[in-house]
Coordinates of C-alpha atoms in Angstrom, one line a residue:
X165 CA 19.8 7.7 7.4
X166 CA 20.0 4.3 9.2
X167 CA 23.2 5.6 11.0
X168 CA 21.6 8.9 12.2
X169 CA 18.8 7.5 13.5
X170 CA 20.8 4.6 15.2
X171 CA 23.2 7.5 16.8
X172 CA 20.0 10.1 17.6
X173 CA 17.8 7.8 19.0
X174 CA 21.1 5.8 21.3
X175 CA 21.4 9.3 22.4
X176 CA 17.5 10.4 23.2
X177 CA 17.2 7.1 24.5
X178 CA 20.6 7.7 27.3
X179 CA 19.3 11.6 28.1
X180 CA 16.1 9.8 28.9
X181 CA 17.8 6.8 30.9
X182 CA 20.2 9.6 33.0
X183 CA 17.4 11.6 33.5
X184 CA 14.5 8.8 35.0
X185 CA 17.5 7.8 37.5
X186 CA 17.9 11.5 38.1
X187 CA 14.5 11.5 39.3
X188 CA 14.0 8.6 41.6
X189 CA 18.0 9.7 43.5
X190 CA 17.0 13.5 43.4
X191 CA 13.0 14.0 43.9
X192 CA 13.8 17.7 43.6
X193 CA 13.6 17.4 40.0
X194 CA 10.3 16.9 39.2
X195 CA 9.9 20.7 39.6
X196 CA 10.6 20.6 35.8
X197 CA 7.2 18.7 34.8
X198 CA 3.4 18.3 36.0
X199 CA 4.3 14.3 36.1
X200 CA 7.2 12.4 36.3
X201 CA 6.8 11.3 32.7
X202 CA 6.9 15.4 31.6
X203 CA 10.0 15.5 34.2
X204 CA 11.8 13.2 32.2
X205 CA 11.4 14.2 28.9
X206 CA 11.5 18.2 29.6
X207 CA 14.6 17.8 31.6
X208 CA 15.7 15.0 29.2
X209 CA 15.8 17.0 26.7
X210 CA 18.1 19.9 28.1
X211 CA 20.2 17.1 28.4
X212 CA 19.9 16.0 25.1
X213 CA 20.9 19.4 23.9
X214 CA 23.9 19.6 26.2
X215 CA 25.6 16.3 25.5
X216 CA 25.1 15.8 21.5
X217 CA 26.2 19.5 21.6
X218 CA 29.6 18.3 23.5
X219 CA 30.6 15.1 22.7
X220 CA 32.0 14.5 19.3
X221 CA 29.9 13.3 16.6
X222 CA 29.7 12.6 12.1
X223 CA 26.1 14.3 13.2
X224 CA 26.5 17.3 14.6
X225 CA 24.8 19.3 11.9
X226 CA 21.4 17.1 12.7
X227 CA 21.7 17.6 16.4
X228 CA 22.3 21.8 16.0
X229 CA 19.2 21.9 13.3
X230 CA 16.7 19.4 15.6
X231 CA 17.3 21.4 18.8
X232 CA 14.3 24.2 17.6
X233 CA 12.3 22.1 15.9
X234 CA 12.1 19.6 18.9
X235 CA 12.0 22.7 21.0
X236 CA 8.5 23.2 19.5
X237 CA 6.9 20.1 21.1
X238 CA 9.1 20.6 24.6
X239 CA 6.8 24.3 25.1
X240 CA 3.7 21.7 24.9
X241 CA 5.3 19.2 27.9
X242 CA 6.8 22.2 29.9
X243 CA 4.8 22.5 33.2
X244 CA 2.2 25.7 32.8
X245 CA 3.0 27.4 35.8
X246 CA 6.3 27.7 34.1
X247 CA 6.8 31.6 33.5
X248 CA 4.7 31.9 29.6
X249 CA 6.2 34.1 27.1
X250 CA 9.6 34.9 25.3
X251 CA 11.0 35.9 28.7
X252 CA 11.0 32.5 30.5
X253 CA 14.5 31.1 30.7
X254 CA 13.4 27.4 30.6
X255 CA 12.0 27.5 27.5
X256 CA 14.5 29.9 26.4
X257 CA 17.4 27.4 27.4
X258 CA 17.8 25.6 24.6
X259 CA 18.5 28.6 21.9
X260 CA 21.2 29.4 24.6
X261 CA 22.8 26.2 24.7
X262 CA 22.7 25.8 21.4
X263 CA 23.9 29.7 20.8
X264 CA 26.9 28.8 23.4
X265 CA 27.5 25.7 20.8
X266 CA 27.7 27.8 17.7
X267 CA 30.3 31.0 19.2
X268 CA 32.6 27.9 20.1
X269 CA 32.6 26.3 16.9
X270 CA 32.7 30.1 15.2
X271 CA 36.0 30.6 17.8
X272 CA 37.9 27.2 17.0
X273 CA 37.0 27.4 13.0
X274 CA 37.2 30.4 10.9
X275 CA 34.6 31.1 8.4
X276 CA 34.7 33.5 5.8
X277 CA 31.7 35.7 4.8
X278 CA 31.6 37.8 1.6
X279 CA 31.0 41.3 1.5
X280 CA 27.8 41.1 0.9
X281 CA 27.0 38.3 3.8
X282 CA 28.5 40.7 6.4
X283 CA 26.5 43.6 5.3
X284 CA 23.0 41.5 5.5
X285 CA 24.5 40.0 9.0
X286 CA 24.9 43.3 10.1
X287 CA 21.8 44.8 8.4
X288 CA 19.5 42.3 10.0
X289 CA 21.2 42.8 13.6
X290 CA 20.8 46.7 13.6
X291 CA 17.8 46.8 12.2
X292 CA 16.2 44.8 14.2
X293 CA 18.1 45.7 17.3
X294 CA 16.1 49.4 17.0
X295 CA 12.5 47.4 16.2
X296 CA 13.3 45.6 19.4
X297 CA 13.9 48.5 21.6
X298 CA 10.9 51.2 20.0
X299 CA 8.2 48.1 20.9
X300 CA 6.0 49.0 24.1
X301 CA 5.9 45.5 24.4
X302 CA 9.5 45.4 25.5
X303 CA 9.2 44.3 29.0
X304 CA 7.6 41.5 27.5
X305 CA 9.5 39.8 24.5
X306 CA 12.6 41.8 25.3
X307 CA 14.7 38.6 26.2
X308 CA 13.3 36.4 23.4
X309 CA 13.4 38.9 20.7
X310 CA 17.5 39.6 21.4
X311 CA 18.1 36.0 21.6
X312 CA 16.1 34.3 19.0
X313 CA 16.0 37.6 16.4
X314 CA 19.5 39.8 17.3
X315 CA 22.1 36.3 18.2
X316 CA 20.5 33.0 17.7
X317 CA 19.6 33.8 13.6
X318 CA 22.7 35.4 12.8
X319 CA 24.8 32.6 14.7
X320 CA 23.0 30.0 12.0
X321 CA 23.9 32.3 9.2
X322 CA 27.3 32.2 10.0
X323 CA 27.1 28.3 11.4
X324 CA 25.2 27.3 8.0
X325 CA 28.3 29.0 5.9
X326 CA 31.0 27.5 8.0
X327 CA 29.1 23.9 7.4
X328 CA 28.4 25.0 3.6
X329 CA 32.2 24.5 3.2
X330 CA 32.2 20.9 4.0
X331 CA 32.3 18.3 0.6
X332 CA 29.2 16.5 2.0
X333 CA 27.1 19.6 3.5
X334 CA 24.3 19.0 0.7
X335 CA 23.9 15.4 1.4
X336 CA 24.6 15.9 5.1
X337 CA 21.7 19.0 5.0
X338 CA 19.2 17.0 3.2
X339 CA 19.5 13.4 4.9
X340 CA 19.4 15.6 8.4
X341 CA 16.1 17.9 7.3
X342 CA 14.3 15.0 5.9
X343 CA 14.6 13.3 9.1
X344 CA 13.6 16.5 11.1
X345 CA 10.2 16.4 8.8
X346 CA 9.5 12.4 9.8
X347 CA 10.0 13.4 13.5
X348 CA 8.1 16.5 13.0
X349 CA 5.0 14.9 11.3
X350 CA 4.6 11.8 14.0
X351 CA 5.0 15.0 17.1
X352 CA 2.2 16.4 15.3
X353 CA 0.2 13.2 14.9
X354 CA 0.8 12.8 18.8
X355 CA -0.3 16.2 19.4
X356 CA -3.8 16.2 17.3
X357 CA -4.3 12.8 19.1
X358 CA -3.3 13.5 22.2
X359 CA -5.6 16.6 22.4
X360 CA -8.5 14.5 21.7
X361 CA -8.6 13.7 25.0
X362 CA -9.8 16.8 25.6
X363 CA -13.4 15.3 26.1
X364 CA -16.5 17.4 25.5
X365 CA -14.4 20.4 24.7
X366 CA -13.9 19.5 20.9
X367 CA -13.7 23.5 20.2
X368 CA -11.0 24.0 22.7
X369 CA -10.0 21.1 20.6
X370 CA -9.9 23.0 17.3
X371 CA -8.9 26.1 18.7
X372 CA -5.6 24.0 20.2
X373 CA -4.8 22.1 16.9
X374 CA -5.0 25.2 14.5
X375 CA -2.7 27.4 16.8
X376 CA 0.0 24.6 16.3
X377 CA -0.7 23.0 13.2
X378 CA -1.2 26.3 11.4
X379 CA 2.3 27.2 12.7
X380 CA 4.0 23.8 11.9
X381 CA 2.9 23.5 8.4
X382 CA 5.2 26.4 7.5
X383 CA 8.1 24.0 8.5
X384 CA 6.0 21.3 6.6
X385 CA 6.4 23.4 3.3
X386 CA 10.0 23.9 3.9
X387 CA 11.7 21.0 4.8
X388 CA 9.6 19.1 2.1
X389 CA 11.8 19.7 -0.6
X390 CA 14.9 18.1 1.2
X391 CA 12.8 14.9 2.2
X392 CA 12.1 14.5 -1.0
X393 CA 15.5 15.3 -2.7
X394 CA 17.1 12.6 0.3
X395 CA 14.2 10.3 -0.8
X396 CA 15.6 10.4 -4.3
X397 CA 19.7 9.5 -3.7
X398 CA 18.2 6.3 -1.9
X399 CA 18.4 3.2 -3.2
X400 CA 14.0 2.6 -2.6
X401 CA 13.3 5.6 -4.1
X402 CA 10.4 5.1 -5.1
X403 CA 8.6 3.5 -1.6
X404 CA 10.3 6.6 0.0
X405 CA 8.9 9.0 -1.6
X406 CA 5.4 7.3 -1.2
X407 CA 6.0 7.2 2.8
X408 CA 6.9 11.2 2.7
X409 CA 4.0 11.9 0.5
X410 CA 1.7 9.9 2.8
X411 CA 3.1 11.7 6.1
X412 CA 2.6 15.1 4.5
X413 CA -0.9 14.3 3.1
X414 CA -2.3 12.8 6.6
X415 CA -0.7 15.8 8.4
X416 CA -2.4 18.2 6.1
X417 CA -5.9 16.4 6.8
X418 CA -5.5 15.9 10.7
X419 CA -4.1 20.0 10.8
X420 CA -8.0 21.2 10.5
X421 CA -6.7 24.0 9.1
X422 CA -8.7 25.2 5.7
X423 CA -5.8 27.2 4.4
X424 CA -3.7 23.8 4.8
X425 CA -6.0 21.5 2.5
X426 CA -6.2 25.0 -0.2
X427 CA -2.8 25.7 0.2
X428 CA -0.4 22.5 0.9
X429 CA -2.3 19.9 -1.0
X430 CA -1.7 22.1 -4.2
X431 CA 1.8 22.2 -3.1
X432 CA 2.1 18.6 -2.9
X433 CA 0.5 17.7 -6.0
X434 CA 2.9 19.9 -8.2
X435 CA 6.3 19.2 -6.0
X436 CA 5.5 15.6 -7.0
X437 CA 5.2 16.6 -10.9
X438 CA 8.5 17.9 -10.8
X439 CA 10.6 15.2 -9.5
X440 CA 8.2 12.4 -10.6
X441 CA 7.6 10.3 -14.0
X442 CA 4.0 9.8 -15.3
X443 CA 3.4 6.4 -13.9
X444 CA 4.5 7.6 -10.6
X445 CA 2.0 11.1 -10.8
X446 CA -0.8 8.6 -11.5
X447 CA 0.1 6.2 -8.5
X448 CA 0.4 9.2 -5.9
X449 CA -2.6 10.8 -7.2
X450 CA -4.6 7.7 -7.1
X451 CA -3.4 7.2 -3.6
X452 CA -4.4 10.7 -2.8
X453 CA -8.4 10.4 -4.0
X454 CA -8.4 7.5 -2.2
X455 CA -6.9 8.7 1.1
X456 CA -8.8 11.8 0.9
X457 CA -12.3 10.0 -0.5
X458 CA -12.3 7.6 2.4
X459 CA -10.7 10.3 5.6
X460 CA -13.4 10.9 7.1
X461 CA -14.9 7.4 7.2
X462 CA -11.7 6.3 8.7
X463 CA -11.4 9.0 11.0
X464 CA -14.5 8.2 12.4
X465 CA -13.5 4.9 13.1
X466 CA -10.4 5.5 14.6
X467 CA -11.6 8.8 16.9
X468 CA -15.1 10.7 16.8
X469 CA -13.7 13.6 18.8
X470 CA -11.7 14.2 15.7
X471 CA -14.0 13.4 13.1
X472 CA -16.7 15.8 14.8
X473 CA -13.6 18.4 14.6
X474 CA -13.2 18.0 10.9
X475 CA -16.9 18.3 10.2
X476 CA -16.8 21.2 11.9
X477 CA -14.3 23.2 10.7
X478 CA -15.0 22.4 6.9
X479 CA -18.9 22.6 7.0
X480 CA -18.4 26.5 5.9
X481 CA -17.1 25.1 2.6
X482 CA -19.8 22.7 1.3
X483 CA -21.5 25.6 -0.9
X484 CA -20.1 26.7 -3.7
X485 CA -17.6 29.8 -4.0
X486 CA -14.2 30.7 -4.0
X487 CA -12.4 29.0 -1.3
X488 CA -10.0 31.5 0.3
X489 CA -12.6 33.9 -0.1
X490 CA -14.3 32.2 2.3
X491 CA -11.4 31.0 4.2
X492 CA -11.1 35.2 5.1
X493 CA -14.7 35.4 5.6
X494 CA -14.9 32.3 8.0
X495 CA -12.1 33.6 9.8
X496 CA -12.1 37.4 10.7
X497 CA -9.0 37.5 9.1
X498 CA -10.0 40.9 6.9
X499 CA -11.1 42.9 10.1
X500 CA -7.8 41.6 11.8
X501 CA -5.8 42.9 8.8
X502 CA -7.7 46.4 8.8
X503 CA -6.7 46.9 12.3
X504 CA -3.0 46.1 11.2
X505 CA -3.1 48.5 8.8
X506 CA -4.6 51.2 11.1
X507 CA -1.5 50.7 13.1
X508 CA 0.7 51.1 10.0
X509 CA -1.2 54.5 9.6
X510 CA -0.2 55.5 13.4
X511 CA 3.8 55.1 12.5
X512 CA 4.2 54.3 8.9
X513 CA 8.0 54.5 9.0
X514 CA 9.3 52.0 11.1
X515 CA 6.2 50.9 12.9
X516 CA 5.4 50.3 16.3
X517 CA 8.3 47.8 17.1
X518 CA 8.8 44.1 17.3
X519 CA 6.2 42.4 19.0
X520 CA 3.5 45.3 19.2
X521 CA 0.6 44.2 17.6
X522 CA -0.3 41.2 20.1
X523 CA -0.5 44.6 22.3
X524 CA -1.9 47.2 20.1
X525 CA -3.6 44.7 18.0
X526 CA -7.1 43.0 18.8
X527 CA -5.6 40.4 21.3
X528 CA -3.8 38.1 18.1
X529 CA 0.0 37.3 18.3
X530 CA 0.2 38.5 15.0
X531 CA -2.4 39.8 11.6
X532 CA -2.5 36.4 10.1
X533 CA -0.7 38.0 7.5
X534 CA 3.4 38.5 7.0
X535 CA 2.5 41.8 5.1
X536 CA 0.6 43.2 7.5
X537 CA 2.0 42.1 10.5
X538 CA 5.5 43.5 9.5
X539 CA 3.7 46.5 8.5
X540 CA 2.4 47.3 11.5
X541 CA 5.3 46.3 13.5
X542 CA 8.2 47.5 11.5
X543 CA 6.7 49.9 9.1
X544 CA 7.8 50.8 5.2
X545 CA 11.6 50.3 6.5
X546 CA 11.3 46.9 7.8
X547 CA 9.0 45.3 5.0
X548 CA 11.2 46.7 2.1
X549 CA 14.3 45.1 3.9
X550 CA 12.3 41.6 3.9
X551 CA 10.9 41.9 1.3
X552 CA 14.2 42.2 -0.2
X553 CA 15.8 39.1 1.3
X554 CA 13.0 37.0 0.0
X555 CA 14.2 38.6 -3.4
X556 CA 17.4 37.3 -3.2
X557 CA 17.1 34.2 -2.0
X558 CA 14.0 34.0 -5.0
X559 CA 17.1 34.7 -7.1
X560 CA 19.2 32.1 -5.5
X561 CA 17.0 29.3 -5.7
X562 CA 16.1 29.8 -9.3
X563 CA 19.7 30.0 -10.0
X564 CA 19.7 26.1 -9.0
X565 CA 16.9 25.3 -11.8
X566 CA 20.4 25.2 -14.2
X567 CA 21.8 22.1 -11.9
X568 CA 18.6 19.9 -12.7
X569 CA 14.9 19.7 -13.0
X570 CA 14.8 18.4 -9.5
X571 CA 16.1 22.1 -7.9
X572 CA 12.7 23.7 -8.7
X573 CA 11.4 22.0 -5.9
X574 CA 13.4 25.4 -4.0
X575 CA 11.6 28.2 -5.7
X576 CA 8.1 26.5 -5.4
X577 CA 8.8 25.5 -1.7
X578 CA 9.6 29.4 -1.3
X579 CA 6.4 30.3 -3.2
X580 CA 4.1 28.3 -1.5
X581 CA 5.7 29.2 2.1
X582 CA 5.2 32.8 1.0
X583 CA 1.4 32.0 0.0
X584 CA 0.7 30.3 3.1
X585 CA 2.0 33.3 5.8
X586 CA 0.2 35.4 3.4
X587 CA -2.9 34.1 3.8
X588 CA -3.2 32.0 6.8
X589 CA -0.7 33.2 9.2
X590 CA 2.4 35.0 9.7
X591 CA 4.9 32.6 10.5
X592 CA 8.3 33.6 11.4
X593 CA 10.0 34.2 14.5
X594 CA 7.5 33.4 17.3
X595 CA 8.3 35.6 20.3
X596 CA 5.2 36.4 22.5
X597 CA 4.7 37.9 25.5
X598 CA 1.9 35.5 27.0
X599 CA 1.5 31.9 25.1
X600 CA 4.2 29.4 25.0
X601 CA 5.5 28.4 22.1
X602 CA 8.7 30.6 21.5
X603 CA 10.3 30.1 18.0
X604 CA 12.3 30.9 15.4
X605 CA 12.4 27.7 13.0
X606 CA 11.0 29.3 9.7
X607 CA 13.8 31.8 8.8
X608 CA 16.4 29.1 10.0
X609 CA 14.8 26.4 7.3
X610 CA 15.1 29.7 5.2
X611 CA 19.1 30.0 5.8
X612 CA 19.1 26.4 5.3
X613 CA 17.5 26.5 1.6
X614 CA 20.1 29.6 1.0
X615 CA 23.4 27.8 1.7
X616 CA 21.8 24.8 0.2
X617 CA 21.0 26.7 -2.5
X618 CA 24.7 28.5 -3.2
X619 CA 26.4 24.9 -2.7
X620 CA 24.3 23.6 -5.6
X621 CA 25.5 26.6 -7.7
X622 CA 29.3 26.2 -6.8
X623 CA 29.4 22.8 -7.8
X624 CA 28.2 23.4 -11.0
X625 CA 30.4 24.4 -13.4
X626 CA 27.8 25.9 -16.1
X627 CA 26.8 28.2 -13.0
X628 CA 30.2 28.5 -11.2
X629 CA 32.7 29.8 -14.1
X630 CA 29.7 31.5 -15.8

């Protein structure tokens, strides 16, 4: 870990170097930003991408999986004037570097797919290649949706099974995802404290933290079971594991996001049954009622903006009932759902295409539901077929349980990610027409966990002769 972070950050830290000296030589440049500070680190990072894409390095798998997560704080720096939406080719750029990384590598090293790879590579492409083309909100999403959806995805699939191949891809995979959830969880304590500047305007301030947060802890639930499978091969692991369980818990709490503390925490608590001895579960929990006895007192101290925020958000919840109950009630999320299903009335087949209901729909990217919002968008055809990839890569990560007790974190990572875009927003690829944030970083963690999952089963030879 030492090693990546010494090579990533020498690397951030020359982009950043090239780029400030870029700016006072060549004034032009700070088109890219709203200051020169935003200049340098939005047109640092295309940098970035392009050089730890080219040069040679032991790390490349962490540089090809960090380019969209980081790409999820770069939408936030990006100057607003900036074209918004899937169709703006500066926030596209960096799926398109990386995109021109992966055919290269495809080109110089052969990969072989199975059968039945090819025919859900193929699947995925022509299915949603009509989705994309039936939407009425094509003018709007149309470049985002074929690069993220139709090449960038199935470049990973094919990237991830190359990689798969290597001796070392497990340890290499795990090491580089556990890093990718450190760096994500201090860009989101940046974010929550950066928008408390927002003075006077602590709903805008709510509003702006749940539209990220509510997004991010998806990835959250994802790449946890990788930081904690690294944070058992080291030598601490003990003090590890307490820093990741700390990250994730404060993350949760500063997210203001109900279904986070009803969903995540739960998730937390029995991820850290699994891999964890009695005397351990009793020091984490105790940590925990601590932590979460004495948040608010501490966040009042350290910002009232953001302790006003919590209040706010989680007075709804001091009477007694069931909790997601409310969490629907509090949030319109039933009347948004009955709208996505009225649209799934209107075409029940194949919906209304990709991207549709932030048009059809009430004014919402999407129903705040995966069901729904695939059922209104891609009808009965599109939700079996997804539905059906979740099934087998259900199967392939409870295949893993065989290899060790520590494997279940897979299937309850995959549970709880399905729980969460069930009940507190769909999130999968991100391609709107209007806001900024253009993604596709959930079903890549998911092709992560897949190949992750079919190494572990190869190598063991209970699983792989049986």
């Amino acid at each position: 870990m030492v090693r990546l972070i010494l090579a990533a950050g020498s690397m951030a830290a020359l982009c950043v170097s090239v780029v400030w000296f870029a700016t006072i030589v060549f004034s032009s440049l700070l088109i890219f930003g709203e200051s020169t500070v935003q200049t340098v680190l939005v047109f640092g990072f295309y940098v970035y991408c392009v050089l730890t894409l080219v040069v040679p390095s032991e790390h490349k798998l962490f540089y090809v999986l960090s380019i969209p997560i980081l790409t999820q704080f770069l939408h936030l720096l990006q100057k607003y004037d900036f074209p918004p939406g899937a169709n703006s080719p500066w926030r596209l750029l960096p799926f398109i570097i990386v995109d021109l990384h992966i055919v290269s590598a495809l080109i110089r090293f052969k990969t072989s797919l199975t059968a039945t790879q090819k025919g859900v590579a193929a699947s995925w492409i022509a299915l949603n290649f009509l989705s994309i083309i039936i939407s009425p909100n094509l003018p709007g999403i149309i470049t985002g949706a074929f690069v993220l959806v139709v090449i960038t995805l199935p470049l990973y699939f094919c990237y991830l099974s190359l990689c798969s191949e290597r001796p070392s891809f497990s340890t290499d995979l795990e090491r580089s995802l556990c890093l990718l959830f450190i760096l994500l969880a201090f860009g989101t304590f940046g974010l929550v404290f950066l928008g408390a500047q927002y003075k006077g305007a602590s709903n805008l301030l709510v509003t702006r933290n749940i539209s990220d947060t509510n997004v991010t802890m998806a990835y959250f639930i994802l790449l946890w079971p990788f930081a904690l499978r690294y944070a058992g091969r080291s030598r601490h692991t003990f003090l590890l594991t307490l820093l990741l369980v700390l990250l994730f818990a404060v993350v949760v709490l500063l997210s203001f996001s109900r279904g986070a503390v009803f969903i995540v925490l739960p998730y937390l608590f029995s991820t850290l049954l699994i891999i964890s001895n009695l005397k351990q579960v009793v020091w984490f929990s105790s940590i925990g009622i601590l932590l979460s006895a004495a948040f608010k007192d501490l966040l009042q101290l350290i910002n009232t903006e953001l302790a006003y925020s919590w209040q706010l958000r989680f007075a709804d919840f001091q009477a007694a009932g069931p909790a997601l109950q409310k969490l629907q009630e509090a949030s319109g999320r039933a009347e948004i759902r009955r709208f996505a299903y009225k649209l799934f009335l209107e075409s029940p087949l194949y919906g209304h295409g990709t991207g549709s209901f932030e048009l059809l729909g009430p004014g919402y990217r999407e129903a705040h539901s995966m069901f729904f919002t695939i059922l209104a968008e891609q009808g009965l055809v599109g939700m079996l077929y997804l539905y059906a990839l979740f099934l087998g890569l259900g199967y392939c990560l409870l295949k893993t349980k065989v290899s060790g007790r520590q494997y279940r974190l897979l299937p309850t990572a995959l549970c709880a990610y399905l729980l969460f875009v069930h009940s507190v927003g769909s999130v999968w690829v991100i391609i709107p027409a209007k806001s900024l944030t253009i993604n596709c970083i959930a079903p890549l963690l998911l092709l992560c966990m897949y190949h992750y999952s079919k190494t572990i089963c190869e190598s063991s030879p209970s699983l792989y002769h049986g």
